[in-house]
Coordinates of N, CA and C in Angstrom, one line a residue:
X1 N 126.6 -45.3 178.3 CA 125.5 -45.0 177.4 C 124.7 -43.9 177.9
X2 N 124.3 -44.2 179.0 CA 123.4 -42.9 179.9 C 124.8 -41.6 180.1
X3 N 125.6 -41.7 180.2 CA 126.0 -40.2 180.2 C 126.5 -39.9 178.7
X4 N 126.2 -40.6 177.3 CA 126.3 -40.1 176.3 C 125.4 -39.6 176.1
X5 N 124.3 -39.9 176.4 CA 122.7 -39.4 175.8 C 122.0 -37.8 176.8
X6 N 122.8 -38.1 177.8 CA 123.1 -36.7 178.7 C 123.5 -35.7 177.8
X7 N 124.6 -36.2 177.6 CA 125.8 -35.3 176.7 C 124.9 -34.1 175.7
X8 N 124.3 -35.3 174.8 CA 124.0 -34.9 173.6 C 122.6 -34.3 173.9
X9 N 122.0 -34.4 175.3 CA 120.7 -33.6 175.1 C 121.2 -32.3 175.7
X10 N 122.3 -32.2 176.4 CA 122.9 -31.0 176.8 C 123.5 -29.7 175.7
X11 N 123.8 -30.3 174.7 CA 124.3 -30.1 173.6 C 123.0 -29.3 172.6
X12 N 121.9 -30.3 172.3 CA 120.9 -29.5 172.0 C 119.8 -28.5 172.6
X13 N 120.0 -28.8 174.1 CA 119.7 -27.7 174.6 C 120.4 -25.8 174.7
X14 N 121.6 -26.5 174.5 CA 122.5 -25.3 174.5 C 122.3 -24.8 172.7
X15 N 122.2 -25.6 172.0 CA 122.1 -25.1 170.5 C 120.6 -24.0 170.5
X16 N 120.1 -24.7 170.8 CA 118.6 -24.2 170.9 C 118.4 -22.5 171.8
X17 N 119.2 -22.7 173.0 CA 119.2 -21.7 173.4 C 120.1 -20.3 172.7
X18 N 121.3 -20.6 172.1 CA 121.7 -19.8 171.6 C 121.2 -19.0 170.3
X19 N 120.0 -20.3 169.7 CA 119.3 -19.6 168.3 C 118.4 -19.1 169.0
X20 N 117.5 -19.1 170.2 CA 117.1 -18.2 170.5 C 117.8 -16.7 170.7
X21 N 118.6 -17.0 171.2 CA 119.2 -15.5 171.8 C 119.7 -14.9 170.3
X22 N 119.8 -15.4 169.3 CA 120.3 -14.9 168.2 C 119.1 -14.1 167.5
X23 N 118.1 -14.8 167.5 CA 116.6 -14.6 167.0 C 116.2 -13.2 167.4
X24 N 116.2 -13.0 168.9 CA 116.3 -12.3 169.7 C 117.0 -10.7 169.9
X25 N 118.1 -11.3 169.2 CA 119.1 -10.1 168.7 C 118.5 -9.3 168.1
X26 N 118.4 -10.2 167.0 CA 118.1 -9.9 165.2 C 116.7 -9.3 165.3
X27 N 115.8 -9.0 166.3 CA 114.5 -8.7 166.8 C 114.7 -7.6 167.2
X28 N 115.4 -7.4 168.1 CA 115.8 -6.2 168.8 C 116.1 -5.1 167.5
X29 N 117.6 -5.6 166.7 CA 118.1 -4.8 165.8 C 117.1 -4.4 165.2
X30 N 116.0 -5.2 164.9 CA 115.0 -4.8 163.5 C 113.6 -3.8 164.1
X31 N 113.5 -3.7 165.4 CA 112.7 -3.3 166.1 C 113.0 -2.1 166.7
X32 N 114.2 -1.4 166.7 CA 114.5 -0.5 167.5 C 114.5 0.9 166.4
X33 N 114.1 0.5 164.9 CA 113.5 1.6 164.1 C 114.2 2.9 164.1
X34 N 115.7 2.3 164.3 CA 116.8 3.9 164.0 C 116.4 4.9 162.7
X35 N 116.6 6.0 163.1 CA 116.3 6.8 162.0 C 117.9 7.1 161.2
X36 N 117.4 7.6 159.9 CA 119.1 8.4 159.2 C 119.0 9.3 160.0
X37 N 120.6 9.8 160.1 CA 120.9 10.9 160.5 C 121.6 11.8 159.4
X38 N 121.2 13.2 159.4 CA 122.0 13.9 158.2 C 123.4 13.9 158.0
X39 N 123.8 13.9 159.3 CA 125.5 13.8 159.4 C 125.9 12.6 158.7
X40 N 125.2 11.7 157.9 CA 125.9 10.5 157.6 C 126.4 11.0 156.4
X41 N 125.3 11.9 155.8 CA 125.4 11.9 154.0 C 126.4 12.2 154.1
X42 N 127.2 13.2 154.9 CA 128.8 13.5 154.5 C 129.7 12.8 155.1
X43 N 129.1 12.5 156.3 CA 130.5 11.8 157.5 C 131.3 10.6 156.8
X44 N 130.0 9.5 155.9 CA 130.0 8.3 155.4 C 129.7 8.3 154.1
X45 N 129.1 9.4 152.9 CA 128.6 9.2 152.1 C 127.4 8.4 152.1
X46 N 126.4 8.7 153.0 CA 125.1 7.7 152.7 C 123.9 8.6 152.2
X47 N 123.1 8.0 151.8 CA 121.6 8.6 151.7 C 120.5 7.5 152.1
X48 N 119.3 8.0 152.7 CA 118.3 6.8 152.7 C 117.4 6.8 151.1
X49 N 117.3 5.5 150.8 CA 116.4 5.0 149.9 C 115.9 3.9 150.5
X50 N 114.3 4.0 150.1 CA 113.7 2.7 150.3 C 113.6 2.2 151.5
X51 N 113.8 3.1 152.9 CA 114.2 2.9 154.1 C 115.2 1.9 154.6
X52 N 116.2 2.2 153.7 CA 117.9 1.9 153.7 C 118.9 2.5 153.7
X53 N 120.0 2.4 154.0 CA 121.0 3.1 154.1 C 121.9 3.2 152.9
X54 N 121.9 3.9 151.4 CA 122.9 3.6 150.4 C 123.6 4.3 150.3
X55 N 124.6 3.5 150.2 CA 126.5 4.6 149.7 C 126.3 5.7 148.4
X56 N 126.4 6.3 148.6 CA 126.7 7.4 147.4 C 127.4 7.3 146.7
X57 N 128.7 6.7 147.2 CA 129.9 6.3 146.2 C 129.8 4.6 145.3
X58 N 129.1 3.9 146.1 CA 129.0 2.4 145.1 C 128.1 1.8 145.3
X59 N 126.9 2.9 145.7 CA 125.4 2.5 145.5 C 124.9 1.3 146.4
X60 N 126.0 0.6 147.7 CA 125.7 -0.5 148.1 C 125.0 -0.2 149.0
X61 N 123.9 -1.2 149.7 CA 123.0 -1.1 150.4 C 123.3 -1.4 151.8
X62 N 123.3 -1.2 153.2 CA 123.7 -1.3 154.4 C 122.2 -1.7 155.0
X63 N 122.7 -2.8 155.9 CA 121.0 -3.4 156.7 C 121.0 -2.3 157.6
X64 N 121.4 -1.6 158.5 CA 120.9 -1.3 159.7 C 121.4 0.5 159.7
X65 N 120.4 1.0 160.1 CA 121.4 3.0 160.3 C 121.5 3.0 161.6
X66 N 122.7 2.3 161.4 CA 123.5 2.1 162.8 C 124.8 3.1 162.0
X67 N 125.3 3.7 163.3 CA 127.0 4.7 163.0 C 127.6 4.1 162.7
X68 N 128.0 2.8 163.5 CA 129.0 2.0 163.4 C 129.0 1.3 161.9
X69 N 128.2 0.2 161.5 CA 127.8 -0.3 160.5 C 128.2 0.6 159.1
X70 N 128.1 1.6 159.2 CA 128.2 2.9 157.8 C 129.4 3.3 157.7
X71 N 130.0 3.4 159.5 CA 131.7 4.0 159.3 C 132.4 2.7 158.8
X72 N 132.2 1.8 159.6 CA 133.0 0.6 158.8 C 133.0 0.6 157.7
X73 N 131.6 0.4 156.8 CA 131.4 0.2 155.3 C 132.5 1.8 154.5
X74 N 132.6 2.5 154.8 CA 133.5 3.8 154.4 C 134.5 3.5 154.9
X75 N 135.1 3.1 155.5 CA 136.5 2.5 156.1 C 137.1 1.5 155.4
X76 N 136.0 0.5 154.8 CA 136.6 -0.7 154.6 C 136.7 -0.1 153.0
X77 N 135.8 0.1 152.6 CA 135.8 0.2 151.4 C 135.9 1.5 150.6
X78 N 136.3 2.2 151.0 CA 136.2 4.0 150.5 C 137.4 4.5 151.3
X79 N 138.7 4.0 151.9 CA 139.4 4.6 152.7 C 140.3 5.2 151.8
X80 N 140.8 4.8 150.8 CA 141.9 5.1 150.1 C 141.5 5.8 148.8
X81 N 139.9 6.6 149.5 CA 139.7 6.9 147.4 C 139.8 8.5 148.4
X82 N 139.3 9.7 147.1 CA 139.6 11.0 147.3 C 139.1 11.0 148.3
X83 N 137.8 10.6 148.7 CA 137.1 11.4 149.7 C 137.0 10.8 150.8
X84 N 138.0 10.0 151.3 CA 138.6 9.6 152.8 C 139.6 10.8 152.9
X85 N 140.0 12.0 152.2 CA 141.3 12.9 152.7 C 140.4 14.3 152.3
X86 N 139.3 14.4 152.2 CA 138.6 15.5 152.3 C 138.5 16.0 153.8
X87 N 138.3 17.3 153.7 CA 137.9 18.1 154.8 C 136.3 17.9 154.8
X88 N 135.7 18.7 155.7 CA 134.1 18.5 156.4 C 133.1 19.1 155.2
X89 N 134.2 20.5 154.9 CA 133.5 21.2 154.2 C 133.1 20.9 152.9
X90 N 134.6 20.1 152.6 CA 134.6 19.4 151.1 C 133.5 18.0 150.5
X91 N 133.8 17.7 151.9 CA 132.6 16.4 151.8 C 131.0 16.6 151.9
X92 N 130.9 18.1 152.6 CA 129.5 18.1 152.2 C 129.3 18.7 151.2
X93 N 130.1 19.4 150.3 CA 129.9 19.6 149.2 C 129.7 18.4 147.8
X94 N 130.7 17.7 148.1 CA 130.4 16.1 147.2 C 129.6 15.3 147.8
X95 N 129.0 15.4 148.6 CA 127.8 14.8 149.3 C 126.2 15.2 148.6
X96 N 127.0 16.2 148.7 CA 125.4 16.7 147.7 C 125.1 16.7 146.3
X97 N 126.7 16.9 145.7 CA 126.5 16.8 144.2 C 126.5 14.8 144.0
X98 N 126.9 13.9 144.5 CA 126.3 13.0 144.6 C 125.0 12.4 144.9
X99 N 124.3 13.3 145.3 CA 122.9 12.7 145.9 C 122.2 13.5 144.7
X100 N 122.8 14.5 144.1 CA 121.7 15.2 142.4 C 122.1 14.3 141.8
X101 N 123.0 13.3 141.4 CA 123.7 12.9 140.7 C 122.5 11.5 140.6
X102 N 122.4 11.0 141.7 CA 121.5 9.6 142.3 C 120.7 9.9 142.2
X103 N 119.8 11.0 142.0 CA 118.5 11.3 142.0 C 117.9 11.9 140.8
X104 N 119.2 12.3 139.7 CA 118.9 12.3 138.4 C 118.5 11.4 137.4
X105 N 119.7 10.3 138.0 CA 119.6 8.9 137.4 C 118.5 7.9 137.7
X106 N 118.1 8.0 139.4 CA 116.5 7.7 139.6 C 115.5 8.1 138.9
X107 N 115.3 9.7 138.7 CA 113.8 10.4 137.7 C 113.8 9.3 136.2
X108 N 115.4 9.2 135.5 CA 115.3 8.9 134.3 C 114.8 7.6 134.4
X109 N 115.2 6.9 135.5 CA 114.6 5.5 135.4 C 113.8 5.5 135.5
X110 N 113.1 6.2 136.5 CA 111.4 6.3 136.8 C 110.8 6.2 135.6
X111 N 111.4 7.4 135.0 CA 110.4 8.2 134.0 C 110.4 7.2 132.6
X112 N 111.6 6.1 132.3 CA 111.2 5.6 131.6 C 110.3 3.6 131.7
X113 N 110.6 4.2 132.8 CA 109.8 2.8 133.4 C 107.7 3.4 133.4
X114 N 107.6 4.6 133.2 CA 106.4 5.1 133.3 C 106.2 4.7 132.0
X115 N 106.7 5.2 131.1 CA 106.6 5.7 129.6 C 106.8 4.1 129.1
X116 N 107.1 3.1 129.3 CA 107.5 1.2 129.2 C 106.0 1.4 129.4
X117 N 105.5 1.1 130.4 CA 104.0 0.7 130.9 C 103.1 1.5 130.4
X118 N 103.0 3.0 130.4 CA 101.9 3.5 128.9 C 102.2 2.8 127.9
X119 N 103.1 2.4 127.0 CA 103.0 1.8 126.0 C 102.3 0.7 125.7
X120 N 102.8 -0.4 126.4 CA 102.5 -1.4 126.6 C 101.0 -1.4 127.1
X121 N 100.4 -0.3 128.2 CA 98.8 0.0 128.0 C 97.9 0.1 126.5
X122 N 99.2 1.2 126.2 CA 98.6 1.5 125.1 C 98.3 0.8 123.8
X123 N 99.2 -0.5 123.7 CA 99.0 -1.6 122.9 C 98.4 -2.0 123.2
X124 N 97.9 -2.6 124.6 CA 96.5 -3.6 125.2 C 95.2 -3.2 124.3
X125 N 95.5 -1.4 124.6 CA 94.1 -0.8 123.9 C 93.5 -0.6 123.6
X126 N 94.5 -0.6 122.0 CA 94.6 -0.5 120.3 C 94.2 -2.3 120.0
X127 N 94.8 -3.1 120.8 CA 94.2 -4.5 120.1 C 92.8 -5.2 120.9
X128 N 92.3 -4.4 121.6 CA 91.2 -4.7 122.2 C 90.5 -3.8 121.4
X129 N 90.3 -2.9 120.7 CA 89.5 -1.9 119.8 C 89.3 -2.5 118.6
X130 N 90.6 -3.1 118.3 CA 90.7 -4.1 116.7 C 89.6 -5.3 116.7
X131 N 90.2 -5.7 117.8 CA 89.2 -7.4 118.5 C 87.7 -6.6 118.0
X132 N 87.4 -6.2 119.0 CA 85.8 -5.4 119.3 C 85.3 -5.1 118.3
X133 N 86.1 -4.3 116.8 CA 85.3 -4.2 115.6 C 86.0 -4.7 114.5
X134 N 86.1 -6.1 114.4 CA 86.0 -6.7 114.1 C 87.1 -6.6 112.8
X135 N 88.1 -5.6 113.2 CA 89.4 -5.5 112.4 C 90.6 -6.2 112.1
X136 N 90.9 -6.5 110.5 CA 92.1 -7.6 110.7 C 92.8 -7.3 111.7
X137 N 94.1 -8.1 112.3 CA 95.0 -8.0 113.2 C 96.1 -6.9 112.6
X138 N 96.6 -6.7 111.5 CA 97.6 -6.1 110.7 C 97.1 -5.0 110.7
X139 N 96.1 -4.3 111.3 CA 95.5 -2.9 111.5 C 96.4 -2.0 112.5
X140 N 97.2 -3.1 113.1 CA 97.6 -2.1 114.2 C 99.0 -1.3 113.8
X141 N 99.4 -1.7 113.1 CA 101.0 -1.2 112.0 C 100.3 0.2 111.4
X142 N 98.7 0.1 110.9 CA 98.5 1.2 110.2 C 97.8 2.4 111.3
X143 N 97.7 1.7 112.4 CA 97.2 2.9 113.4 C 98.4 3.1 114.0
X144 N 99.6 2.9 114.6 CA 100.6 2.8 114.8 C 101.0 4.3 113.7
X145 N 101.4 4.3 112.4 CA 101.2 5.1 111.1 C 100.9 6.4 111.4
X146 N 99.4 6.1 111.2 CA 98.7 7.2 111.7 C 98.8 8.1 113.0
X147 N 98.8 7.7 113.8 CA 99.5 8.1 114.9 C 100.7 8.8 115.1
X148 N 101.6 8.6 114.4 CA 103.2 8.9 114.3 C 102.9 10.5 113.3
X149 N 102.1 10.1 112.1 CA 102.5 11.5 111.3 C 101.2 12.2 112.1
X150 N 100.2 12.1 112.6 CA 99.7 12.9 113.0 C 100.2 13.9 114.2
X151 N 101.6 12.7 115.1 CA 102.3 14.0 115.9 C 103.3 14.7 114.9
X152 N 103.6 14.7 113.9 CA 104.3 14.9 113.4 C 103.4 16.4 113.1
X153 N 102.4 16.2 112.5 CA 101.8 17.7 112.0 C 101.3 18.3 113.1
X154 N 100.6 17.8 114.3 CA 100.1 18.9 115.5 C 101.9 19.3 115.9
X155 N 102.9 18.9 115.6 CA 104.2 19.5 116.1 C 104.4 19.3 117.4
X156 N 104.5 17.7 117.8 CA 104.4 16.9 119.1 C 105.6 16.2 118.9
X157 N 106.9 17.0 118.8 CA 107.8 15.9 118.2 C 108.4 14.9 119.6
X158 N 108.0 15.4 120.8 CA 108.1 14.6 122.3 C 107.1 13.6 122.0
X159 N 105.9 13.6 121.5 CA 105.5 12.3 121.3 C 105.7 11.2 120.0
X160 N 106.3 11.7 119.1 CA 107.0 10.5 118.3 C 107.5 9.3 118.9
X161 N 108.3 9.6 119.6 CA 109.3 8.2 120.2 C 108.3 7.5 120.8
X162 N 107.0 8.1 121.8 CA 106.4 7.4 122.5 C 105.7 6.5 121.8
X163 N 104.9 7.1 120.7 CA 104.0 6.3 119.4 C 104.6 5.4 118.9
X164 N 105.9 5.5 118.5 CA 106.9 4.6 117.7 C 107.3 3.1 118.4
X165 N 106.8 3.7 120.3 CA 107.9 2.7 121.1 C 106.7 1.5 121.3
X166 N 105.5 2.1 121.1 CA 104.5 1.3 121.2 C 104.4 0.0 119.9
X167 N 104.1 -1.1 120.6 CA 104.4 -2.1 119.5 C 103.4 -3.1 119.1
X168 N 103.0 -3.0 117.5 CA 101.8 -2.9 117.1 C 101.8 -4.4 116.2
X169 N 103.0 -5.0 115.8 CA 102.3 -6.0 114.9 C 101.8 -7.1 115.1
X170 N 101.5 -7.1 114.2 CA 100.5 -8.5 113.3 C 100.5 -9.6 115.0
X171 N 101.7 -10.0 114.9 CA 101.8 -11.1 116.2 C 101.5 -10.3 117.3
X172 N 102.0 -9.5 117.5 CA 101.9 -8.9 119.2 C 100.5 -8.5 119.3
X173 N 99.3 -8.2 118.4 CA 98.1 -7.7 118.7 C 97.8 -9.4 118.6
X174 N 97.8 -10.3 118.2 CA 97.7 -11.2 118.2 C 97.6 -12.1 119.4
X175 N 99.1 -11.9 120.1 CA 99.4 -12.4 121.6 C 98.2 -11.6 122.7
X176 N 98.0 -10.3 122.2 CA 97.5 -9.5 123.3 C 96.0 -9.8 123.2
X177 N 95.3 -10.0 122.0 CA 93.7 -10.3 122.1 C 94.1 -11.3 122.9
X178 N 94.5 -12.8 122.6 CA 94.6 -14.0 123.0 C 94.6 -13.6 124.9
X179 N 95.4 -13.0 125.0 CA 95.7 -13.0 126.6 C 94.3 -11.6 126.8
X180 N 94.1 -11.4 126.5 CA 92.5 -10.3 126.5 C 91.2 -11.2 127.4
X181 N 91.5 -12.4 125.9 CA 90.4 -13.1 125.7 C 90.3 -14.0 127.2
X182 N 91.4 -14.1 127.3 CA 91.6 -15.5 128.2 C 91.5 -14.5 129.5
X183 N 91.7 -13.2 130.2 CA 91.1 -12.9 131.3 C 90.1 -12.4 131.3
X184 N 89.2 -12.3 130.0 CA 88.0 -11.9 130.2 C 86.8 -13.3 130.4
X185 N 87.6 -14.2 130.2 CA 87.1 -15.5 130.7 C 86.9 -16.1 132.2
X186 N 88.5 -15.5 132.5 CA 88.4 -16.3 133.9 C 87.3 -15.1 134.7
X187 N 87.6 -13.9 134.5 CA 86.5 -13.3 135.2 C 85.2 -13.6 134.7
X188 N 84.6 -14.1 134.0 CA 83.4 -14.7 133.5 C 83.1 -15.8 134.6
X189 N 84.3 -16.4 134.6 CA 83.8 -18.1 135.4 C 83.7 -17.2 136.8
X190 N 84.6 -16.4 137.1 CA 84.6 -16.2 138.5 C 83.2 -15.9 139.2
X191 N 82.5 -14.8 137.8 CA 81.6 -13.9 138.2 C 80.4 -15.3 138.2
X192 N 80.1 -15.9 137.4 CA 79.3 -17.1 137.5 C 79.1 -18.3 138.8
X193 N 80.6 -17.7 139.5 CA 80.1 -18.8 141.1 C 79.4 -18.0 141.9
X194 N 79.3 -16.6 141.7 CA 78.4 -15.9 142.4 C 77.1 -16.0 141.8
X195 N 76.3 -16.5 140.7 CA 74.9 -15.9 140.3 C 74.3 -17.3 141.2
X196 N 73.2 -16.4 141.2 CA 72.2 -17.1 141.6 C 70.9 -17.6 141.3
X197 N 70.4 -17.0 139.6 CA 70.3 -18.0 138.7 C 70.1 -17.5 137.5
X198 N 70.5 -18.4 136.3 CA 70.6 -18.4 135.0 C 68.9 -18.4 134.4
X199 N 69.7 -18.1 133.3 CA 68.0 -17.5 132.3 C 68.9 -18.1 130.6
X200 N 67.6 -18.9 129.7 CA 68.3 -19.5 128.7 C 67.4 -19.0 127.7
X201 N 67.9 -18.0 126.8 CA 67.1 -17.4 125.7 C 67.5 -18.4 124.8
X202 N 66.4 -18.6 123.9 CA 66.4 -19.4 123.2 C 65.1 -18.9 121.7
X203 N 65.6 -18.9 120.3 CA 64.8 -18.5 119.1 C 64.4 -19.5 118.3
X204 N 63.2 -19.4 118.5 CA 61.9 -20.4 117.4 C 62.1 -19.8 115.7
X205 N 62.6 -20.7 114.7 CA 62.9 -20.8 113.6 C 62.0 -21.8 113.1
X206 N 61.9 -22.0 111.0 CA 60.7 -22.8 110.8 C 61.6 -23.1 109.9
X207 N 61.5 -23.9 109.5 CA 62.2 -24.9 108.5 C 61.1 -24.5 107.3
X208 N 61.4 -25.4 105.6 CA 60.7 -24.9 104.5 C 59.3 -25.6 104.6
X209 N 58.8 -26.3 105.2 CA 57.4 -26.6 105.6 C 57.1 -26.2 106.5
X210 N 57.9 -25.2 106.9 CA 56.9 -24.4 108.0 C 56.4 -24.9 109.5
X211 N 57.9 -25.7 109.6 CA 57.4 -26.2 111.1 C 58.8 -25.8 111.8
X212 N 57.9 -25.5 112.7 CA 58.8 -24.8 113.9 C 60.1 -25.5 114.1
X213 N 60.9 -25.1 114.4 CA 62.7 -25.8 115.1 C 62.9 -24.5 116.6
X214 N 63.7 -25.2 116.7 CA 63.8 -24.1 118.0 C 65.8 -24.2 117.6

């Protein structure tokens, strides 16, 4: 019984030690802050994004810019396409038109991930204007309208799509006061654990005999 319970503390001491030394590793690797090197874009087809290593050919992302790690991933996976039988010169040449290629397709996404979020500003700020003076909700279809043929006549026909992409009805100005309303609340409450003291206005009114009500 005593040399089984040996056994098994032997056992998790050795477990324990080796998650350390793993931990350890994994510390080192992440700590030793390798940089890219240019030679990869062609050697391996990589480029850095996002302070990562990604393939040019299948966009996959590599943990570490390590040599080794990159040549493998192009060995294993890119050995048998054209550009494992390219020359040096050939590869930095598709090296590069790959990386316009990756970086074309980034701006568009950027750009319409910008042009997503003005919109969607720009609806917040059309139904906050409606709220505020005191305009049916279905107002926003007709400013929406307006907006559209007026690019139409200043000869803004790049901002048509943008006006059009913006989304104005009835429900959605609807949803958007509601969610307006409800953060201009919580900042209300928030701002209120800070005061330090309140004041209660209050108006003296008379009833038809002329006696005061408050």
């Amino acid at each position: 019984m005593f040399l089984l319970v040996c056994v098994r503390l032997y056992i998790n001491y050795r477990l324990k030690e080796n998650l350390c030394v793993g931990i350890m590793a994994y510390k080192k690797v992440d700590s030793e802050c390798r940089l890219f090197k240019e030679e990869w874009a062609w050697k391996y087809f990589f480029t850095e994004y996002n302070c990562k290593p990604v393939c040019l050919i299948c966009n996959e992302a590599v943990v570490v810019f390590k040599d080794f790690n990159l040549a493998r991933h192009f060995n294993t996976k890119h050995s048998k396409t054209k550009y494992a039988v390219m020359n040096d010169a050939e590869k930095k040449i598709n090296a590069e038109n790959l990386k316009k290629t990756i970086s074309v397709q980034r701006n568009v996404f950027i750009k319409q991930n910008t042009t997503q979020k003005a919109s969607t500003l720009a609806g917040y700020v059309v139904a906050y204007k409606i709220a505020k003076n005191n305009k049916p909700y279905s107002e926003g279809e007709f400013v929406k309208d307006c907006k559209v043929s007026m690019s139409k006549i200043f000869l803004c026909p790049e901002k048509i799509k943008e006006f059009e992409s913006v989304s104005l009805s009835r429900k959605t100005v609807t949803t958007r006061i509601d969610a307006i309303a409800s953060n201009l609340s919580i900042q209300f409450r928030q701002s209120i654990e800070n005061f330090k003291y309140f004041s209660v206005t209050m108006d003296e009114s008379t009833d038809r005999s002329d006696t005061a009500q408050l």
